[in-house]
Amino acid sequence: INRPIVVMYQFYLSKLEDEIEDKDRRWPNGFTVEEFYKLVNRLYVFDICLGNDDNAQAIFESINATGLALADSDKIRNFVLLNVPREEQGRRFKDYWNPTEKVFAEKEKGAMDTFFRYYLMMQCEDDEVKETQVYAKFKDYWNGEVGEAKTADEILERIKRFADVYSNLLWPKLEEHSPLGQILFRMYIPEYMGIPTLFLMSAKVYCEKHYKDSAKDEFVKVLKIVESFLFRRFICECPSNTHTRIFVDLLRDVRKRLEEPGGAHSYADCVAEALESLTGAYRFPRDAEFREALQTRQIYSLRSSVRNYLLARLEEGEGQEGERFADVYKRLRLPQNDKMRYTIEHVMPQTLNEKWRNALGSDAEDVHAKYLHVLGNLTLTAYNSNYSNRPFAEKLRIHKHGLAYSSIKLNKYFHDKYFHDPDIENAKWGKEEIVQRGEELADIAVKLWPWFGKAEMSEPSVNEVVECSLSEKKILTGCKILAFRFHDRQESVNAWRAMYQSVFTQLYAELGDDLKLARASISWITTEKPEGDDYLRLSGALYVVRVRTISVEEMLKRLRRLFNFLEISLDDLEFTVKRTSLDNEEAEEDDEEGEPLESDRAEAADNGELF
């Protein structure tokens, strides 16, 4: 009978029938009887009953020698090694698979499986490679590549090359203070930075192939763009579940741009152009949105890794070589009893005492609730226990350790404003000061995490008529609106408020249910009728509050936030504006003279009133 199990039985039987040397009870191959007995007792036999429709090969592929489920990387190894002659198996293992496996030898469990998922996304430009599909996708990829333009060796060499690149990105072995080492150290601190690895693998290999001696410089430019893109999106609360698709699409987009005649000339330029073109939930937040989010988000409530990353980067500032960031970040993570440890200080303390309540005034509790954890109220110190909830003037003047005497850059605001102030004993810290310092830190952040798209449009000269979109905030300052276009509908208006009403009316007509959902996240959309007459009624049970007493800037901020919530591109709303000789305040006063809102007319009619 020539069946594999019988052949195997006869092989072992022939070995056991060899004569045993009487002196030491050993077989010629060196095993003693006792050792062989122990070995047999460790042998497990798995009896798997298969039905007529079961795929024996698929079941065999899914279990390892202990009968446990194989990892995807194990299945891939068996697939590329077991279906070839023994000599070829050995060569493939020695030349390709073993070096690849060593890259992940001391990494966390599943690291190699994750690499193959990202590798397949990159090679197939497919964002739908789910964790449960890695092995099946790999077989399709292998079978499609081998036998066409590439050999098995070429694919295995590519896998080995990208495994090295992947490892150097996630676990860099570079000097910490080299430009590449600095940015890689920064980028993988926040947990959300993991997704772009699939794109960065491709970018690094491309740069090494096409830029030779300047490859590192070009790749550093790419990393800076991606770092800024991801951090701005995180701060602006853009959905992170879009990142896989963004970076898979970016592979295709950059490749096309590189092939375009007369297009961007460098890889980094192509990346910047491609990210600039994204809109809605995929957008690269511009300066106005980034500034606002930085100043208003509860920064202290963010994950500690992101919070420390932000403050360490602000402390490092512009034009540094990277040492300061690494030093500050590491000191923020030292044990609590370490004298070198930095901590985050709330200038307005987390617990208000009577002196602080008196200093903040009648709305102390509201100010405390709203501004306690914002960026403008946070700083770094090595003397947190000295500050506690002391009055602000004391925090400034504590001998040698006061905020006004600090050498920490984040405390420069306190030094510049109060160090030479003869009235320092009466120094105040409240809403206005927190907002002012937040604005200054936001100015620094915009430079540290720049928007790499084209420069924002400058303001038009007086009486110049220009067109711009909702995303181009600066150009609207001090401008009179003449018309707007939204979703291919154009309308002439003589006031910003009329545009505001019309856009809401159109949004409700197109997205009524989604607009109702927005009220859960946006406080100025409500189903309860507001008091007074400062509101816009969209339907019998949906209102927009405060439409008369807000500035043009506030209207546009609201629209930006709502568009982002609804995943509508800011570029979908376009304005025709004219720069007037009026300053911004006068322009807004002039806007109040427009016609009454249609909903105001409806409300008046309901109440028997006339305008």
Coordinates of C-alpha atoms in Angstrom, one line a residue:
I1 CA 0.0 0.0 0.0
N2 CA 1.6 3.3 -1.1
R3 CA -0.3 5.7 1.1
P4 CA 1.6 8.5 3.0
I5 CA 0.6 7.3 6.5
V6 CA 1.7 3.7 5.7
V7 CA 5.0 4.8 4.2
M8 CA 5.6 6.9 7.4
Y9 CA 4.8 3.9 9.6
Q10 CA 7.2 1.6 7.7
F11 CA 9.9 4.3 7.9
Y12 CA 9.8 4.5 11.7
L13 CA 9.4 0.8 12.1
S14 CA 12.5 0.1 10.1
K15 CA 14.5 2.5 12.3
L16 CA 13.2 0.8 15.5
E17 CA 14.1 -2.6 14.2
D18 CA 17.8 -1.7 14.1
E19 CA 19.8 -3.7 16.6
I20 CA 20.3 -2.1 20.0
E21 CA 23.8 -2.2 21.4
D22 CA 23.4 -4.2 24.7
K23 CA 26.0 -2.2 26.6
D24 CA 24.3 1.2 26.7
R25 CA 20.8 0.4 25.2
R26 CA 21.3 2.8 22.3
W27 CA 20.2 2.7 18.7
P28 CA 22.9 3.5 16.1
N29 CA 21.4 7.0 15.7
G30 CA 22.1 7.8 19.4
F31 CA 18.7 7.5 21.0
T32 CA 18.4 5.4 24.1
V33 CA 15.3 3.3 24.7
E34 CA 14.3 5.5 27.7
E35 CA 14.7 8.7 25.5
F36 CA 12.6 7.2 22.8
Y37 CA 9.9 6.2 25.3
K38 CA 9.7 9.8 26.6
L39 CA 9.6 11.1 23.0
V40 CA 6.6 8.8 22.2
N41 CA 4.7 10.0 25.2
R42 CA 5.1 13.6 24.0
L43 CA 3.6 12.8 20.6
Y44 CA 0.1 14.0 19.9
V45 CA -2.1 12.7 17.2
F46 CA -5.0 14.8 16.0
D47 CA -7.9 12.9 14.6
I48 CA -10.0 15.3 12.4
C49 CA -13.1 13.9 10.8
L50 CA -13.9 15.5 7.4
G51 CA -17.1 15.5 5.5
N52 CA -17.4 14.9 1.8
D53 CA -17.5 18.7 1.2
D54 CA -14.6 19.7 3.5
N55 CA -11.4 21.1 2.1
A56 CA -8.6 19.1 3.7
Q57 CA -5.9 21.4 2.4
A58 CA -7.6 24.5 3.9
I59 CA -8.0 22.8 7.2
F60 CA -4.4 21.7 7.2
E61 CA -3.3 25.3 6.5
S62 CA -5.2 26.6 9.4
I63 CA -3.5 24.6 12.3
N64 CA 0.0 24.4 13.5
A65 CA 2.0 21.5 15.0
T66 CA 0.1 21.9 18.4
G67 CA -3.3 21.9 16.7
L68 CA -3.7 25.6 17.5
A69 CA -4.7 28.2 14.9
L70 CA -1.9 29.5 12.7
A71 CA -1.1 33.2 12.4
D72 CA -1.5 34.7 9.0
S73 CA 2.3 35.0 8.7
D74 CA 2.6 31.3 9.5
K75 CA 0.1 30.4 6.7
I76 CA 2.0 32.7 4.3
R77 CA 5.3 31.0 5.1
N78 CA 3.8 27.6 4.5
F79 CA 2.3 28.7 1.3
V80 CA 5.5 30.1 -0.2
L81 CA 7.8 27.3 1.1
L82 CA 5.9 24.0 1.1
N83 CA 4.8 23.8 -2.5
V84 CA 8.3 23.7 -3.9
P85 CA 11.1 21.0 -3.9
R86 CA 13.1 20.6 -0.6
E87 CA 16.3 22.3 -1.9
E88 CA 14.2 25.3 -3.1
Q89 CA 12.5 25.4 0.3
G90 CA 15.9 25.7 2.0
R91 CA 17.1 28.4 -0.3
R92 CA 14.0 30.5 0.0
F93 CA 14.0 30.2 3.7
K94 CA 17.7 31.1 4.0
D95 CA 17.7 34.0 1.5
Y96 CA 14.4 35.6 2.2
W97 CA 12.0 34.2 4.8
N98 CA 14.4 33.8 7.7
P99 CA 15.8 37.4 7.4
T100 CA 12.2 38.7 7.2
E101 CA 11.1 36.7 10.2
K102 CA 14.1 38.0 12.2
V103 CA 12.9 41.6 11.8
F104 CA 9.9 40.7 13.9
A105 CA 11.5 38.2 16.3
E106 CA 11.4 40.4 19.4
K107 CA 8.4 42.5 18.5
E108 CA 4.9 42.2 20.0
K109 CA 2.7 39.3 19.0
G110 CA 1.0 39.9 15.7
A111 CA 3.5 42.4 14.4
M112 CA 4.4 40.4 11.3
D113 CA 0.7 39.9 10.5
T114 CA 0.1 43.6 10.7
F115 CA 3.1 44.2 8.4
F116 CA 1.6 41.9 5.8
R117 CA -1.8 43.6 6.0
Y118 CA -0.1 47.0 5.4
Y119 CA 2.1 45.5 2.7
L120 CA -0.9 44.2 0.8
M121 CA -2.8 47.5 1.1
M122 CA 0.2 49.2 -0.3
Q123 CA 0.9 46.8 -3.1
C124 CA -2.7 46.2 -4.1
E125 CA -3.8 49.8 -3.3
D126 CA -6.7 48.3 -1.5
D127 CA -8.1 49.7 1.8
E128 CA -10.4 46.8 2.2
V129 CA -7.8 44.3 3.4
K130 CA -9.4 43.3 6.7
E131 CA -7.5 41.5 9.4
T132 CA -9.4 38.3 8.7
Q133 CA -8.6 38.4 5.0
V134 CA -4.8 38.8 5.0
Y135 CA -3.9 35.2 4.0
A136 CA -6.6 35.0 1.3
K137 CA -5.5 38.3 -0.1
F138 CA -1.9 37.3 -0.1
K139 CA -2.6 34.1 -2.1
D140 CA -4.5 36.2 -4.7
Y141 CA -1.6 38.7 -4.8
W142 CA 1.1 35.9 -5.1
N143 CA -0.8 34.0 -7.8
G144 CA -1.4 37.2 -9.7
E145 CA 2.2 38.3 -9.6
V146 CA 4.1 35.0 -10.0
G147 CA 4.2 33.8 -13.6
E148 CA 3.4 37.2 -15.1
A149 CA 6.1 39.9 -14.8
K150 CA 7.8 38.7 -11.6
T151 CA 9.4 35.6 -10.2
A152 CA 8.9 34.2 -6.7
D153 CA 12.4 35.5 -5.8
E154 CA 11.5 39.0 -6.9
I155 CA 8.4 39.1 -4.7
L156 CA 10.2 37.6 -1.7
E157 CA 13.0 40.1 -2.1
R158 CA 10.5 42.9 -2.1
I159 CA 8.8 41.6 1.0
K160 CA 12.2 41.4 2.8
R161 CA 13.0 44.9 1.7
F162 CA 9.7 46.4 2.8
A163 CA 9.9 44.5 6.2
D164 CA 13.2 46.3 6.8
V165 CA 11.6 49.6 5.9
Y166 CA 8.6 48.9 8.1
S167 CA 10.8 48.0 11.0
N168 CA 13.0 51.2 10.6
L169 CA 9.8 53.3 10.6
L170 CA 8.2 51.8 13.7
W171 CA 11.3 50.9 15.6
P172 CA 14.0 53.3 14.2
K173 CA 17.7 52.6 15.0
L174 CA 18.8 56.1 14.0
E175 CA 20.6 58.6 16.0
E176 CA 17.9 60.3 18.1
H177 CA 19.1 63.8 17.1
S178 CA 19.4 63.2 13.3
P179 CA 16.6 65.0 11.4
L180 CA 15.0 61.6 10.4
G181 CA 15.4 60.2 13.9
Q182 CA 13.8 63.3 15.5
I183 CA 10.7 63.2 13.4
L184 CA 10.2 59.4 13.7
F185 CA 10.6 59.7 17.4
R186 CA 7.9 62.3 17.5
M187 CA 5.5 60.7 15.0
Y188 CA 5.0 57.4 16.7
I189 CA 4.3 58.8 20.2
P190 CA 0.6 59.5 19.6
E191 CA -1.2 56.3 19.0
Y192 CA -3.1 57.6 16.0
M193 CA 0.1 57.8 13.9
G194 CA 0.1 54.0 13.1
I195 CA -2.1 54.0 10.0
P196 CA 0.2 56.0 7.6
T197 CA 2.9 53.4 7.9
L198 CA 1.5 51.6 4.8
F199 CA 2.0 54.9 2.8
L200 CA 5.3 55.8 4.4
M201 CA 6.8 52.4 3.4
S202 CA 6.2 53.2 -0.2
A203 CA 7.4 56.8 0.1
K204 CA 10.7 55.8 1.7
V205 CA 11.4 53.2 -1.0
Y206 CA 10.6 55.7 -3.7
C207 CA 12.8 58.4 -2.2
E208 CA 15.7 56.0 -1.9
K209 CA 15.3 54.8 -5.5
H210 CA 14.9 58.2 -7.1
Y211 CA 16.7 60.8 -4.9
K212 CA 19.9 58.8 -4.0
D213 CA 22.0 61.1 -1.8
S214 CA 19.1 63.5 -1.0
A215 CA 16.7 60.6 -0.2
K216 CA 16.7 61.3 3.6
D217 CA 16.0 65.0 3.1
E218 CA 13.1 64.3 0.7
F219 CA 11.6 61.7 3.0
V220 CA 11.9 64.0 6.0
K221 CA 9.8 66.5 4.1
V222 CA 7.2 63.9 3.5
L223 CA 7.1 62.9 7.2
K224 CA 6.7 66.5 8.2
I225 CA 3.7 66.9 5.9
V226 CA 2.1 63.7 7.2
E227 CA 2.8 64.6 10.8
S228 CA 1.1 68.0 10.4
F229 CA -1.8 66.5 8.5
L230 CA -2.6 63.9 11.2
F231 CA -2.1 66.2 14.2
R232 CA -4.3 68.9 12.7
R233 CA -7.0 66.3 12.0
F234 CA -6.7 65.0 15.5
I235 CA -7.0 68.4 17.2
C236 CA -9.9 69.4 14.8
E237 CA -11.7 66.1 15.7
C238 CA -11.8 64.8 12.1
P239 CA -12.9 61.2 11.9
S240 CA -10.0 58.8 12.3
N241 CA -11.9 55.9 10.7
T242 CA -11.2 57.6 7.3
H243 CA -7.4 57.3 7.6
T244 CA -6.9 53.9 6.0
R245 CA -8.8 55.0 2.9
I246 CA -7.0 58.4 2.9
F247 CA -3.5 56.8 2.8
V248 CA -4.4 54.0 0.3
D249 CA -5.9 56.6 -2.0
L250 CA -2.9 58.8 -1.4
L251 CA -0.7 56.1 -2.9
R252 CA -2.6 56.2 -6.2
D253 CA -2.9 60.0 -6.2
V254 CA 0.8 60.6 -5.7
R255 CA 1.7 58.1 -8.3
K256 CA -0.5 59.8 -10.9
R257 CA 0.8 63.2 -10.0
L258 CA 4.4 62.0 -10.4
E259 CA 3.5 60.8 -13.9
E260 CA 1.9 64.1 -14.9
P261 CA 4.0 66.2 -17.3
G262 CA 4.5 69.6 -15.9
G263 CA 3.1 68.6 -12.5
A264 CA 4.8 68.9 -9.0
H265 CA 8.5 68.1 -9.3
S266 CA 9.1 66.3 -6.0
Y267 CA 7.5 63.5 -4.1
A268 CA 6.9 65.8 -1.1
D269 CA 5.2 68.4 -3.4
C270 CA 2.9 65.7 -4.8
V271 CA 2.0 64.6 -1.3
A272 CA 1.2 68.2 -0.3
E273 CA -0.9 68.8 -3.4
A274 CA -2.8 65.5 -2.9
L275 CA -3.6 66.2 0.8
E276 CA -4.6 69.8 0.0
S277 CA -7.2 68.6 -2.4
L278 CA -9.1 66.5 0.2
T279 CA -12.4 67.9 1.5
G280 CA -15.1 67.1 4.0
A281 CA -14.3 64.3 6.4
Y282 CA -11.0 63.7 4.6
R283 CA -9.8 67.3 4.8
F284 CA -6.4 68.8 5.8
P285 CA -7.7 71.4 8.3
R286 CA -6.6 75.0 7.5
D287 CA -5.2 77.5 9.9
A288 CA -8.5 79.1 11.0
E289 CA -10.0 75.7 12.0
F290 CA -6.8 74.5 13.6
R291 CA -6.4 77.7 15.7
E292 CA -9.9 77.6 16.9
A293 CA -9.7 73.9 17.9
L294 CA -6.4 74.4 19.7
Q295 CA -7.8 77.3 21.7
T296 CA -11.2 75.8 22.7
R297 CA -10.6 72.0 23.1
Q298 CA -10.1 70.5 26.5
I299 CA -6.4 69.8 25.9
Y300 CA -5.7 68.4 29.4
S301 CA -8.4 65.7 28.8
L302 CA -6.7 64.3 25.8
R303 CA -4.7 61.0 26.0
S304 CA -1.5 61.6 28.0
S305 CA 0.7 60.7 25.0
V306 CA -1.0 63.3 22.7
R307 CA -1.1 65.9 25.5
N308 CA 2.6 65.5 26.3
Y309 CA 3.5 65.4 22.6
L310 CA 1.7 68.8 22.1
L311 CA 3.3 70.5 25.1
A312 CA 6.8 69.1 24.4
R313 CA 6.6 70.3 20.8
L314 CA 5.5 73.8 21.8
E315 CA 8.3 73.9 24.4
E316 CA 10.8 72.9 21.7
G317 CA 9.6 75.7 19.4
E318 CA 10.9 76.6 16.0
G319 CA 14.4 76.1 14.6
Q320 CA 15.5 73.6 17.2
E321 CA 17.6 70.5 16.6
G322 CA 15.2 68.1 18.4
E323 CA 17.1 67.6 21.7
R324 CA 14.6 69.8 23.5
F325 CA 11.6 67.8 22.4
A326 CA 13.1 64.5 23.4
D327 CA 14.3 65.9 26.7
V328 CA 10.9 67.4 27.7
Y329 CA 8.9 64.4 26.6
K330 CA 11.1 62.0 28.5
R331 CA 11.0 64.2 31.6
L332 CA 7.2 64.3 31.5
R333 CA 7.2 60.5 31.8
L334 CA 9.7 60.2 34.7
P335 CA 8.4 58.6 38.0
Q336 CA 6.6 61.0 40.3
N337 CA 9.4 61.2 42.9
D338 CA 12.1 62.0 40.3
K339 CA 13.5 65.5 40.8
M340 CA 14.0 65.9 37.1
R341 CA 10.3 65.2 36.3
Y342 CA 8.2 67.8 34.5
T343 CA 4.5 68.1 35.3
I344 CA 1.6 69.9 33.7
E345 CA 0.5 72.9 35.7
H346 CA -3.0 74.5 35.6
V347 CA -2.4 78.2 36.1
M348 CA -6.0 78.6 37.2
P349 CA -6.0 75.6 39.6
Q350 CA -8.2 72.5 39.4
T351 CA -9.7 73.2 42.7
L352 CA -10.9 76.8 43.4
N353 CA -10.4 78.2 46.9
E354 CA -12.1 81.4 48.1
K355 CA -9.3 83.7 46.9
W356 CA -9.5 82.3 43.4
R357 CA -13.3 82.6 43.3
N358 CA -13.1 86.2 44.3
A359 CA -10.4 86.9 41.7
L360 CA -12.5 85.3 38.9
G361 CA -15.6 87.2 39.8
S362 CA -19.3 86.4 39.8
D363 CA -19.1 83.9 37.0
A364 CA -16.1 82.0 38.6
E365 CA -17.7 78.6 38.3
D366 CA -18.6 79.1 34.6
V367 CA -15.1 80.4 33.7
H368 CA -13.5 77.5 35.7
A369 CA -15.6 74.9 33.9
K370 CA -15.0 76.3 30.4
Y371 CA -11.3 77.3 30.6
L372 CA -9.7 75.0 33.2
H373 CA -8.3 72.4 30.7
V374 CA -7.8 74.6 27.6
L375 CA -4.3 75.2 26.2
G376 CA -4.1 78.8 27.4
N377 CA -4.3 77.7 31.0
L378 CA -1.7 74.9 30.8
T379 CA 2.1 75.1 31.2
L380 CA 5.0 73.0 32.3
T381 CA 6.9 73.1 35.6
A382 CA 9.3 71.1 37.7
Y383 CA 7.8 72.5 40.9
N384 CA 4.1 71.6 40.6
S385 CA 3.8 71.0 44.4
N386 CA 5.0 74.5 45.1
Y387 CA 2.1 76.1 43.2
S388 CA -0.9 74.1 44.3
N389 CA -3.9 76.5 44.3
R390 CA -2.0 79.5 45.4
P391 CA -3.2 82.9 44.2
F392 CA -1.9 83.8 40.7
A393 CA 0.4 86.6 42.0
E394 CA 2.1 84.1 44.3
K395 CA 2.6 81.6 41.5
L396 CA 4.4 84.3 39.6
R397 CA 6.7 85.3 42.5
I398 CA 7.6 82.1 44.3
H399 CA 11.3 82.5 45.1
K400 CA 13.4 81.1 42.2
H401 CA 10.5 78.9 41.1
G402 CA 7.8 81.4 40.0
L403 CA 6.3 81.3 36.6
A404 CA 7.7 84.8 35.9
Y405 CA 11.2 83.6 36.7
S406 CA 11.0 80.3 34.8
S407 CA 13.4 79.4 32.0
I408 CA 10.8 77.1 30.4
K409 CA 9.8 78.5 27.0
L410 CA 6.1 77.8 27.7
N411 CA 6.4 80.3 30.5
K412 CA 7.8 83.1 28.4
Y413 CA 4.4 84.7 28.4
F414 CA 4.5 85.2 32.2
H415 CA 8.1 86.4 32.1
D416 CA 7.5 89.0 29.4
K417 CA 4.2 90.3 30.8
Y418 CA 4.9 90.2 34.6
F419 CA 8.6 90.1 35.4
H420 CA 9.1 93.8 35.2
D421 CA 5.6 94.7 36.3
P422 CA 5.8 97.0 39.4
D423 CA 2.2 96.0 40.2
I424 CA 2.9 92.2 40.0
E425 CA 1.2 91.7 43.4
N426 CA -2.1 92.6 41.9
A427 CA -1.7 90.5 38.7
K428 CA -4.9 88.9 37.4
W429 CA -5.5 85.6 35.7
G430 CA -8.9 84.9 34.2
K431 CA -10.9 84.4 31.0
E432 CA -9.2 87.2 29.1
E433 CA -5.7 86.2 30.0
I434 CA -6.3 82.6 29.2
V435 CA -7.7 83.4 25.8
Q436 CA -4.8 85.8 25.1
R437 CA -2.2 83.2 26.0
G438 CA -4.1 80.6 24.0
E439 CA -3.9 82.8 20.9
E440 CA -0.2 83.2 21.3
L441 CA 0.4 79.5 21.7
A442 CA -1.9 78.8 18.7
D443 CA 0.3 81.2 16.6
I444 CA 3.3 79.1 17.5
A445 CA 1.4 75.8 16.7
V446 CA 0.4 77.0 13.3
K447 CA 4.2 77.3 12.4
L448 CA 5.1 74.0 14.1
W449 CA 2.4 72.1 12.3
P450 CA 2.0 74.1 9.1
W451 CA -0.6 73.7 6.4
F452 CA 1.4 72.6 3.4
G453 CA -1.1 73.7 0.8
K454 CA -1.0 76.8 -1.3
A455 CA -0.9 80.1 0.6
E456 CA -4.2 81.4 1.7
M457 CA -5.7 84.2 -0.5
S458 CA -4.8 87.7 0.6
E459 CA -7.4 90.3 1.3
P460 CA -8.6 92.1 -1.8
S461 CA -8.0 95.8 -2.2
V462 CA -10.8 98.3 -1.5
N463 CA -13.8 98.0 -4.0
E464 CA -12.2 94.9 -5.6
V465 CA -14.8 92.1 -6.2
V466 CA -13.5 88.6 -5.7
E467 CA -14.8 85.1 -5.3
C468 CA -13.8 82.8 -2.5
S469 CA -15.0 79.8 -0.6
L470 CA -15.9 79.1 3.1
S471 CA -12.5 77.5 3.6
E472 CA -10.8 80.9 2.8
K473 CA -11.5 82.7 6.0
K474 CA -9.0 85.6 5.9
I475 CA -10.3 87.1 2.7
L476 CA -13.7 87.7 4.2
T477 CA -12.6 90.1 6.9
G478 CA -14.2 93.5 6.3
C479 CA -15.9 92.4 3.1
K480 CA -19.5 93.0 1.9
I481 CA -21.2 89.9 0.5
L482 CA -22.9 90.3 -3.0
A483 CA -23.8 86.8 -3.8
F484 CA -23.2 83.1 -2.9
R485 CA -23.3 79.7 -4.5
F486 CA -24.1 76.5 -2.6
H487 CA -24.6 73.1 -4.3
D488 CA -25.0 74.7 -7.7
R489 CA -27.6 77.2 -6.5
Q490 CA -26.6 80.8 -6.9
E491 CA -28.3 83.7 -5.1
S492 CA -27.8 87.4 -4.9
V493 CA -27.9 88.9 -1.3
N494 CA -27.2 92.2 0.3
A495 CA -26.3 90.9 3.8
W496 CA -24.3 88.1 5.4
R497 CA -27.3 87.2 7.5
A498 CA -29.5 86.6 4.4
M499 CA -26.9 84.2 3.1
Y500 CA -26.8 82.5 6.5
Q501 CA -30.6 82.0 6.6
S502 CA -30.7 80.8 3.0
V503 CA -27.9 78.2 3.5
F504 CA -29.7 76.8 6.6
T505 CA -33.0 76.6 4.7
Q506 CA -31.3 74.8 1.8
L507 CA -29.5 72.4 4.2
Y508 CA -32.8 71.6 5.9
A509 CA -34.5 70.9 2.6
E510 CA -31.7 68.6 1.5
L511 CA -30.6 67.0 4.8
G512 CA -33.4 67.5 7.3
D513 CA -32.8 64.4 9.3
D514 CA -29.0 64.8 9.5
L515 CA -29.5 68.4 10.5
K516 CA -31.8 67.2 13.4
L517 CA -29.0 64.8 14.5
A518 CA -26.5 67.7 14.6
R519 CA -28.3 69.2 17.6
A520 CA -26.8 66.6 19.8
S521 CA -23.3 68.0 19.2
I522 CA -24.1 71.6 18.3
S523 CA -25.6 73.7 21.0
W524 CA -27.0 76.4 18.8
I525 CA -29.3 74.0 16.9
T526 CA -32.3 73.0 19.1
T527 CA -35.8 71.6 19.0
E528 CA -36.9 73.8 21.9
K529 CA -38.2 77.2 21.0
P530 CA -35.8 79.9 22.3
E531 CA -36.9 82.8 24.3
G532 CA -37.1 86.2 22.7
D533 CA -36.8 86.7 18.9
D534 CA -33.1 86.1 18.3
Y535 CA -33.4 82.8 16.4
L536 CA -34.1 81.2 13.0
R537 CA -36.9 78.8 12.7
L538 CA -36.3 76.0 10.2
S539 CA -39.4 74.0 10.9
G540 CA -42.1 73.7 13.5
A541 CA -39.6 72.0 15.9
L542 CA -36.1 73.0 14.8
Y543 CA -34.4 76.3 15.5
V544 CA -31.0 78.0 15.1
V545 CA -30.4 80.2 18.1
R546 CA -28.7 83.6 18.1
V547 CA -28.8 84.8 14.5
R548 CA -29.1 88.6 15.1
T549 CA -26.4 89.2 17.7
I550 CA -23.5 87.3 16.3
S551 CA -20.8 88.6 14.1
V552 CA -20.0 87.6 10.5
E553 CA -17.0 85.8 11.7
E554 CA -19.1 83.8 14.2
M555 CA -21.6 82.9 11.4
L556 CA -18.8 81.5 9.3
K557 CA -17.3 79.6 12.2
R558 CA -20.7 78.0 12.8
L559 CA -21.1 77.1 9.1
R560 CA -17.6 75.5 9.0
R561 CA -18.4 73.4 12.1
L562 CA -21.7 72.3 10.7
F563 CA -20.3 71.5 7.3
N564 CA -17.6 69.4 8.9
F565 CA -20.2 67.6 11.0
L566 CA -22.3 66.9 7.9
E567 CA -19.1 66.0 5.9
I568 CA -19.8 68.7 3.4
S569 CA -16.7 70.3 1.8
L570 CA -16.1 73.9 2.9
D571 CA -15.4 74.6 -0.8
D572 CA -19.0 73.8 -1.7
L573 CA -20.1 77.2 -0.3
E574 CA -18.6 80.1 -2.4
F575 CA -19.1 83.8 -2.0
T576 CA -18.8 86.8 -4.2
V577 CA -17.5 89.6 -1.9
K578 CA -16.4 93.2 -2.2
R579 CA -13.9 94.9 0.1
T580 CA -15.4 98.1 1.4
S581 CA -13.8 101.1 3.1
L582 CA -15.6 100.2 6.2
D583 CA -13.8 98.4 9.0
N584 CA -15.0 95.1 10.2
E585 CA -17.3 96.3 13.0
E586 CA -18.9 98.9 10.7
A587 CA -19.5 96.2 8.0
E588 CA -21.2 94.0 10.6
E589 CA -23.4 96.8 11.8
D590 CA -24.3 97.6 8.2
D591 CA -25.2 93.9 7.7
E592 CA -27.8 94.2 10.5
E593 CA -29.8 96.5 8.3
G594 CA -30.8 93.8 5.9
E595 CA -34.3 92.5 5.2
P596 CA -36.0 90.5 8.0
L597 CA -35.5 86.7 7.8
E598 CA -38.2 84.6 6.2
S599 CA -38.6 82.6 9.4
D600 CA -39.0 85.9 11.2
R601 CA -41.8 86.8 8.8
A602 CA -43.4 83.3 9.5
E603 CA -43.1 83.8 13.2
A604 CA -44.6 87.2 13.0
A605 CA -47.5 86.0 10.9
D606 CA -48.1 83.2 13.4
N607 CA -48.3 85.8 16.2
G608 CA -50.4 88.3 14.2
E609 CA -47.5 90.7 14.0
L610 CA -46.3 92.8 11.0
F611 CA -42.8 94.0 10.2

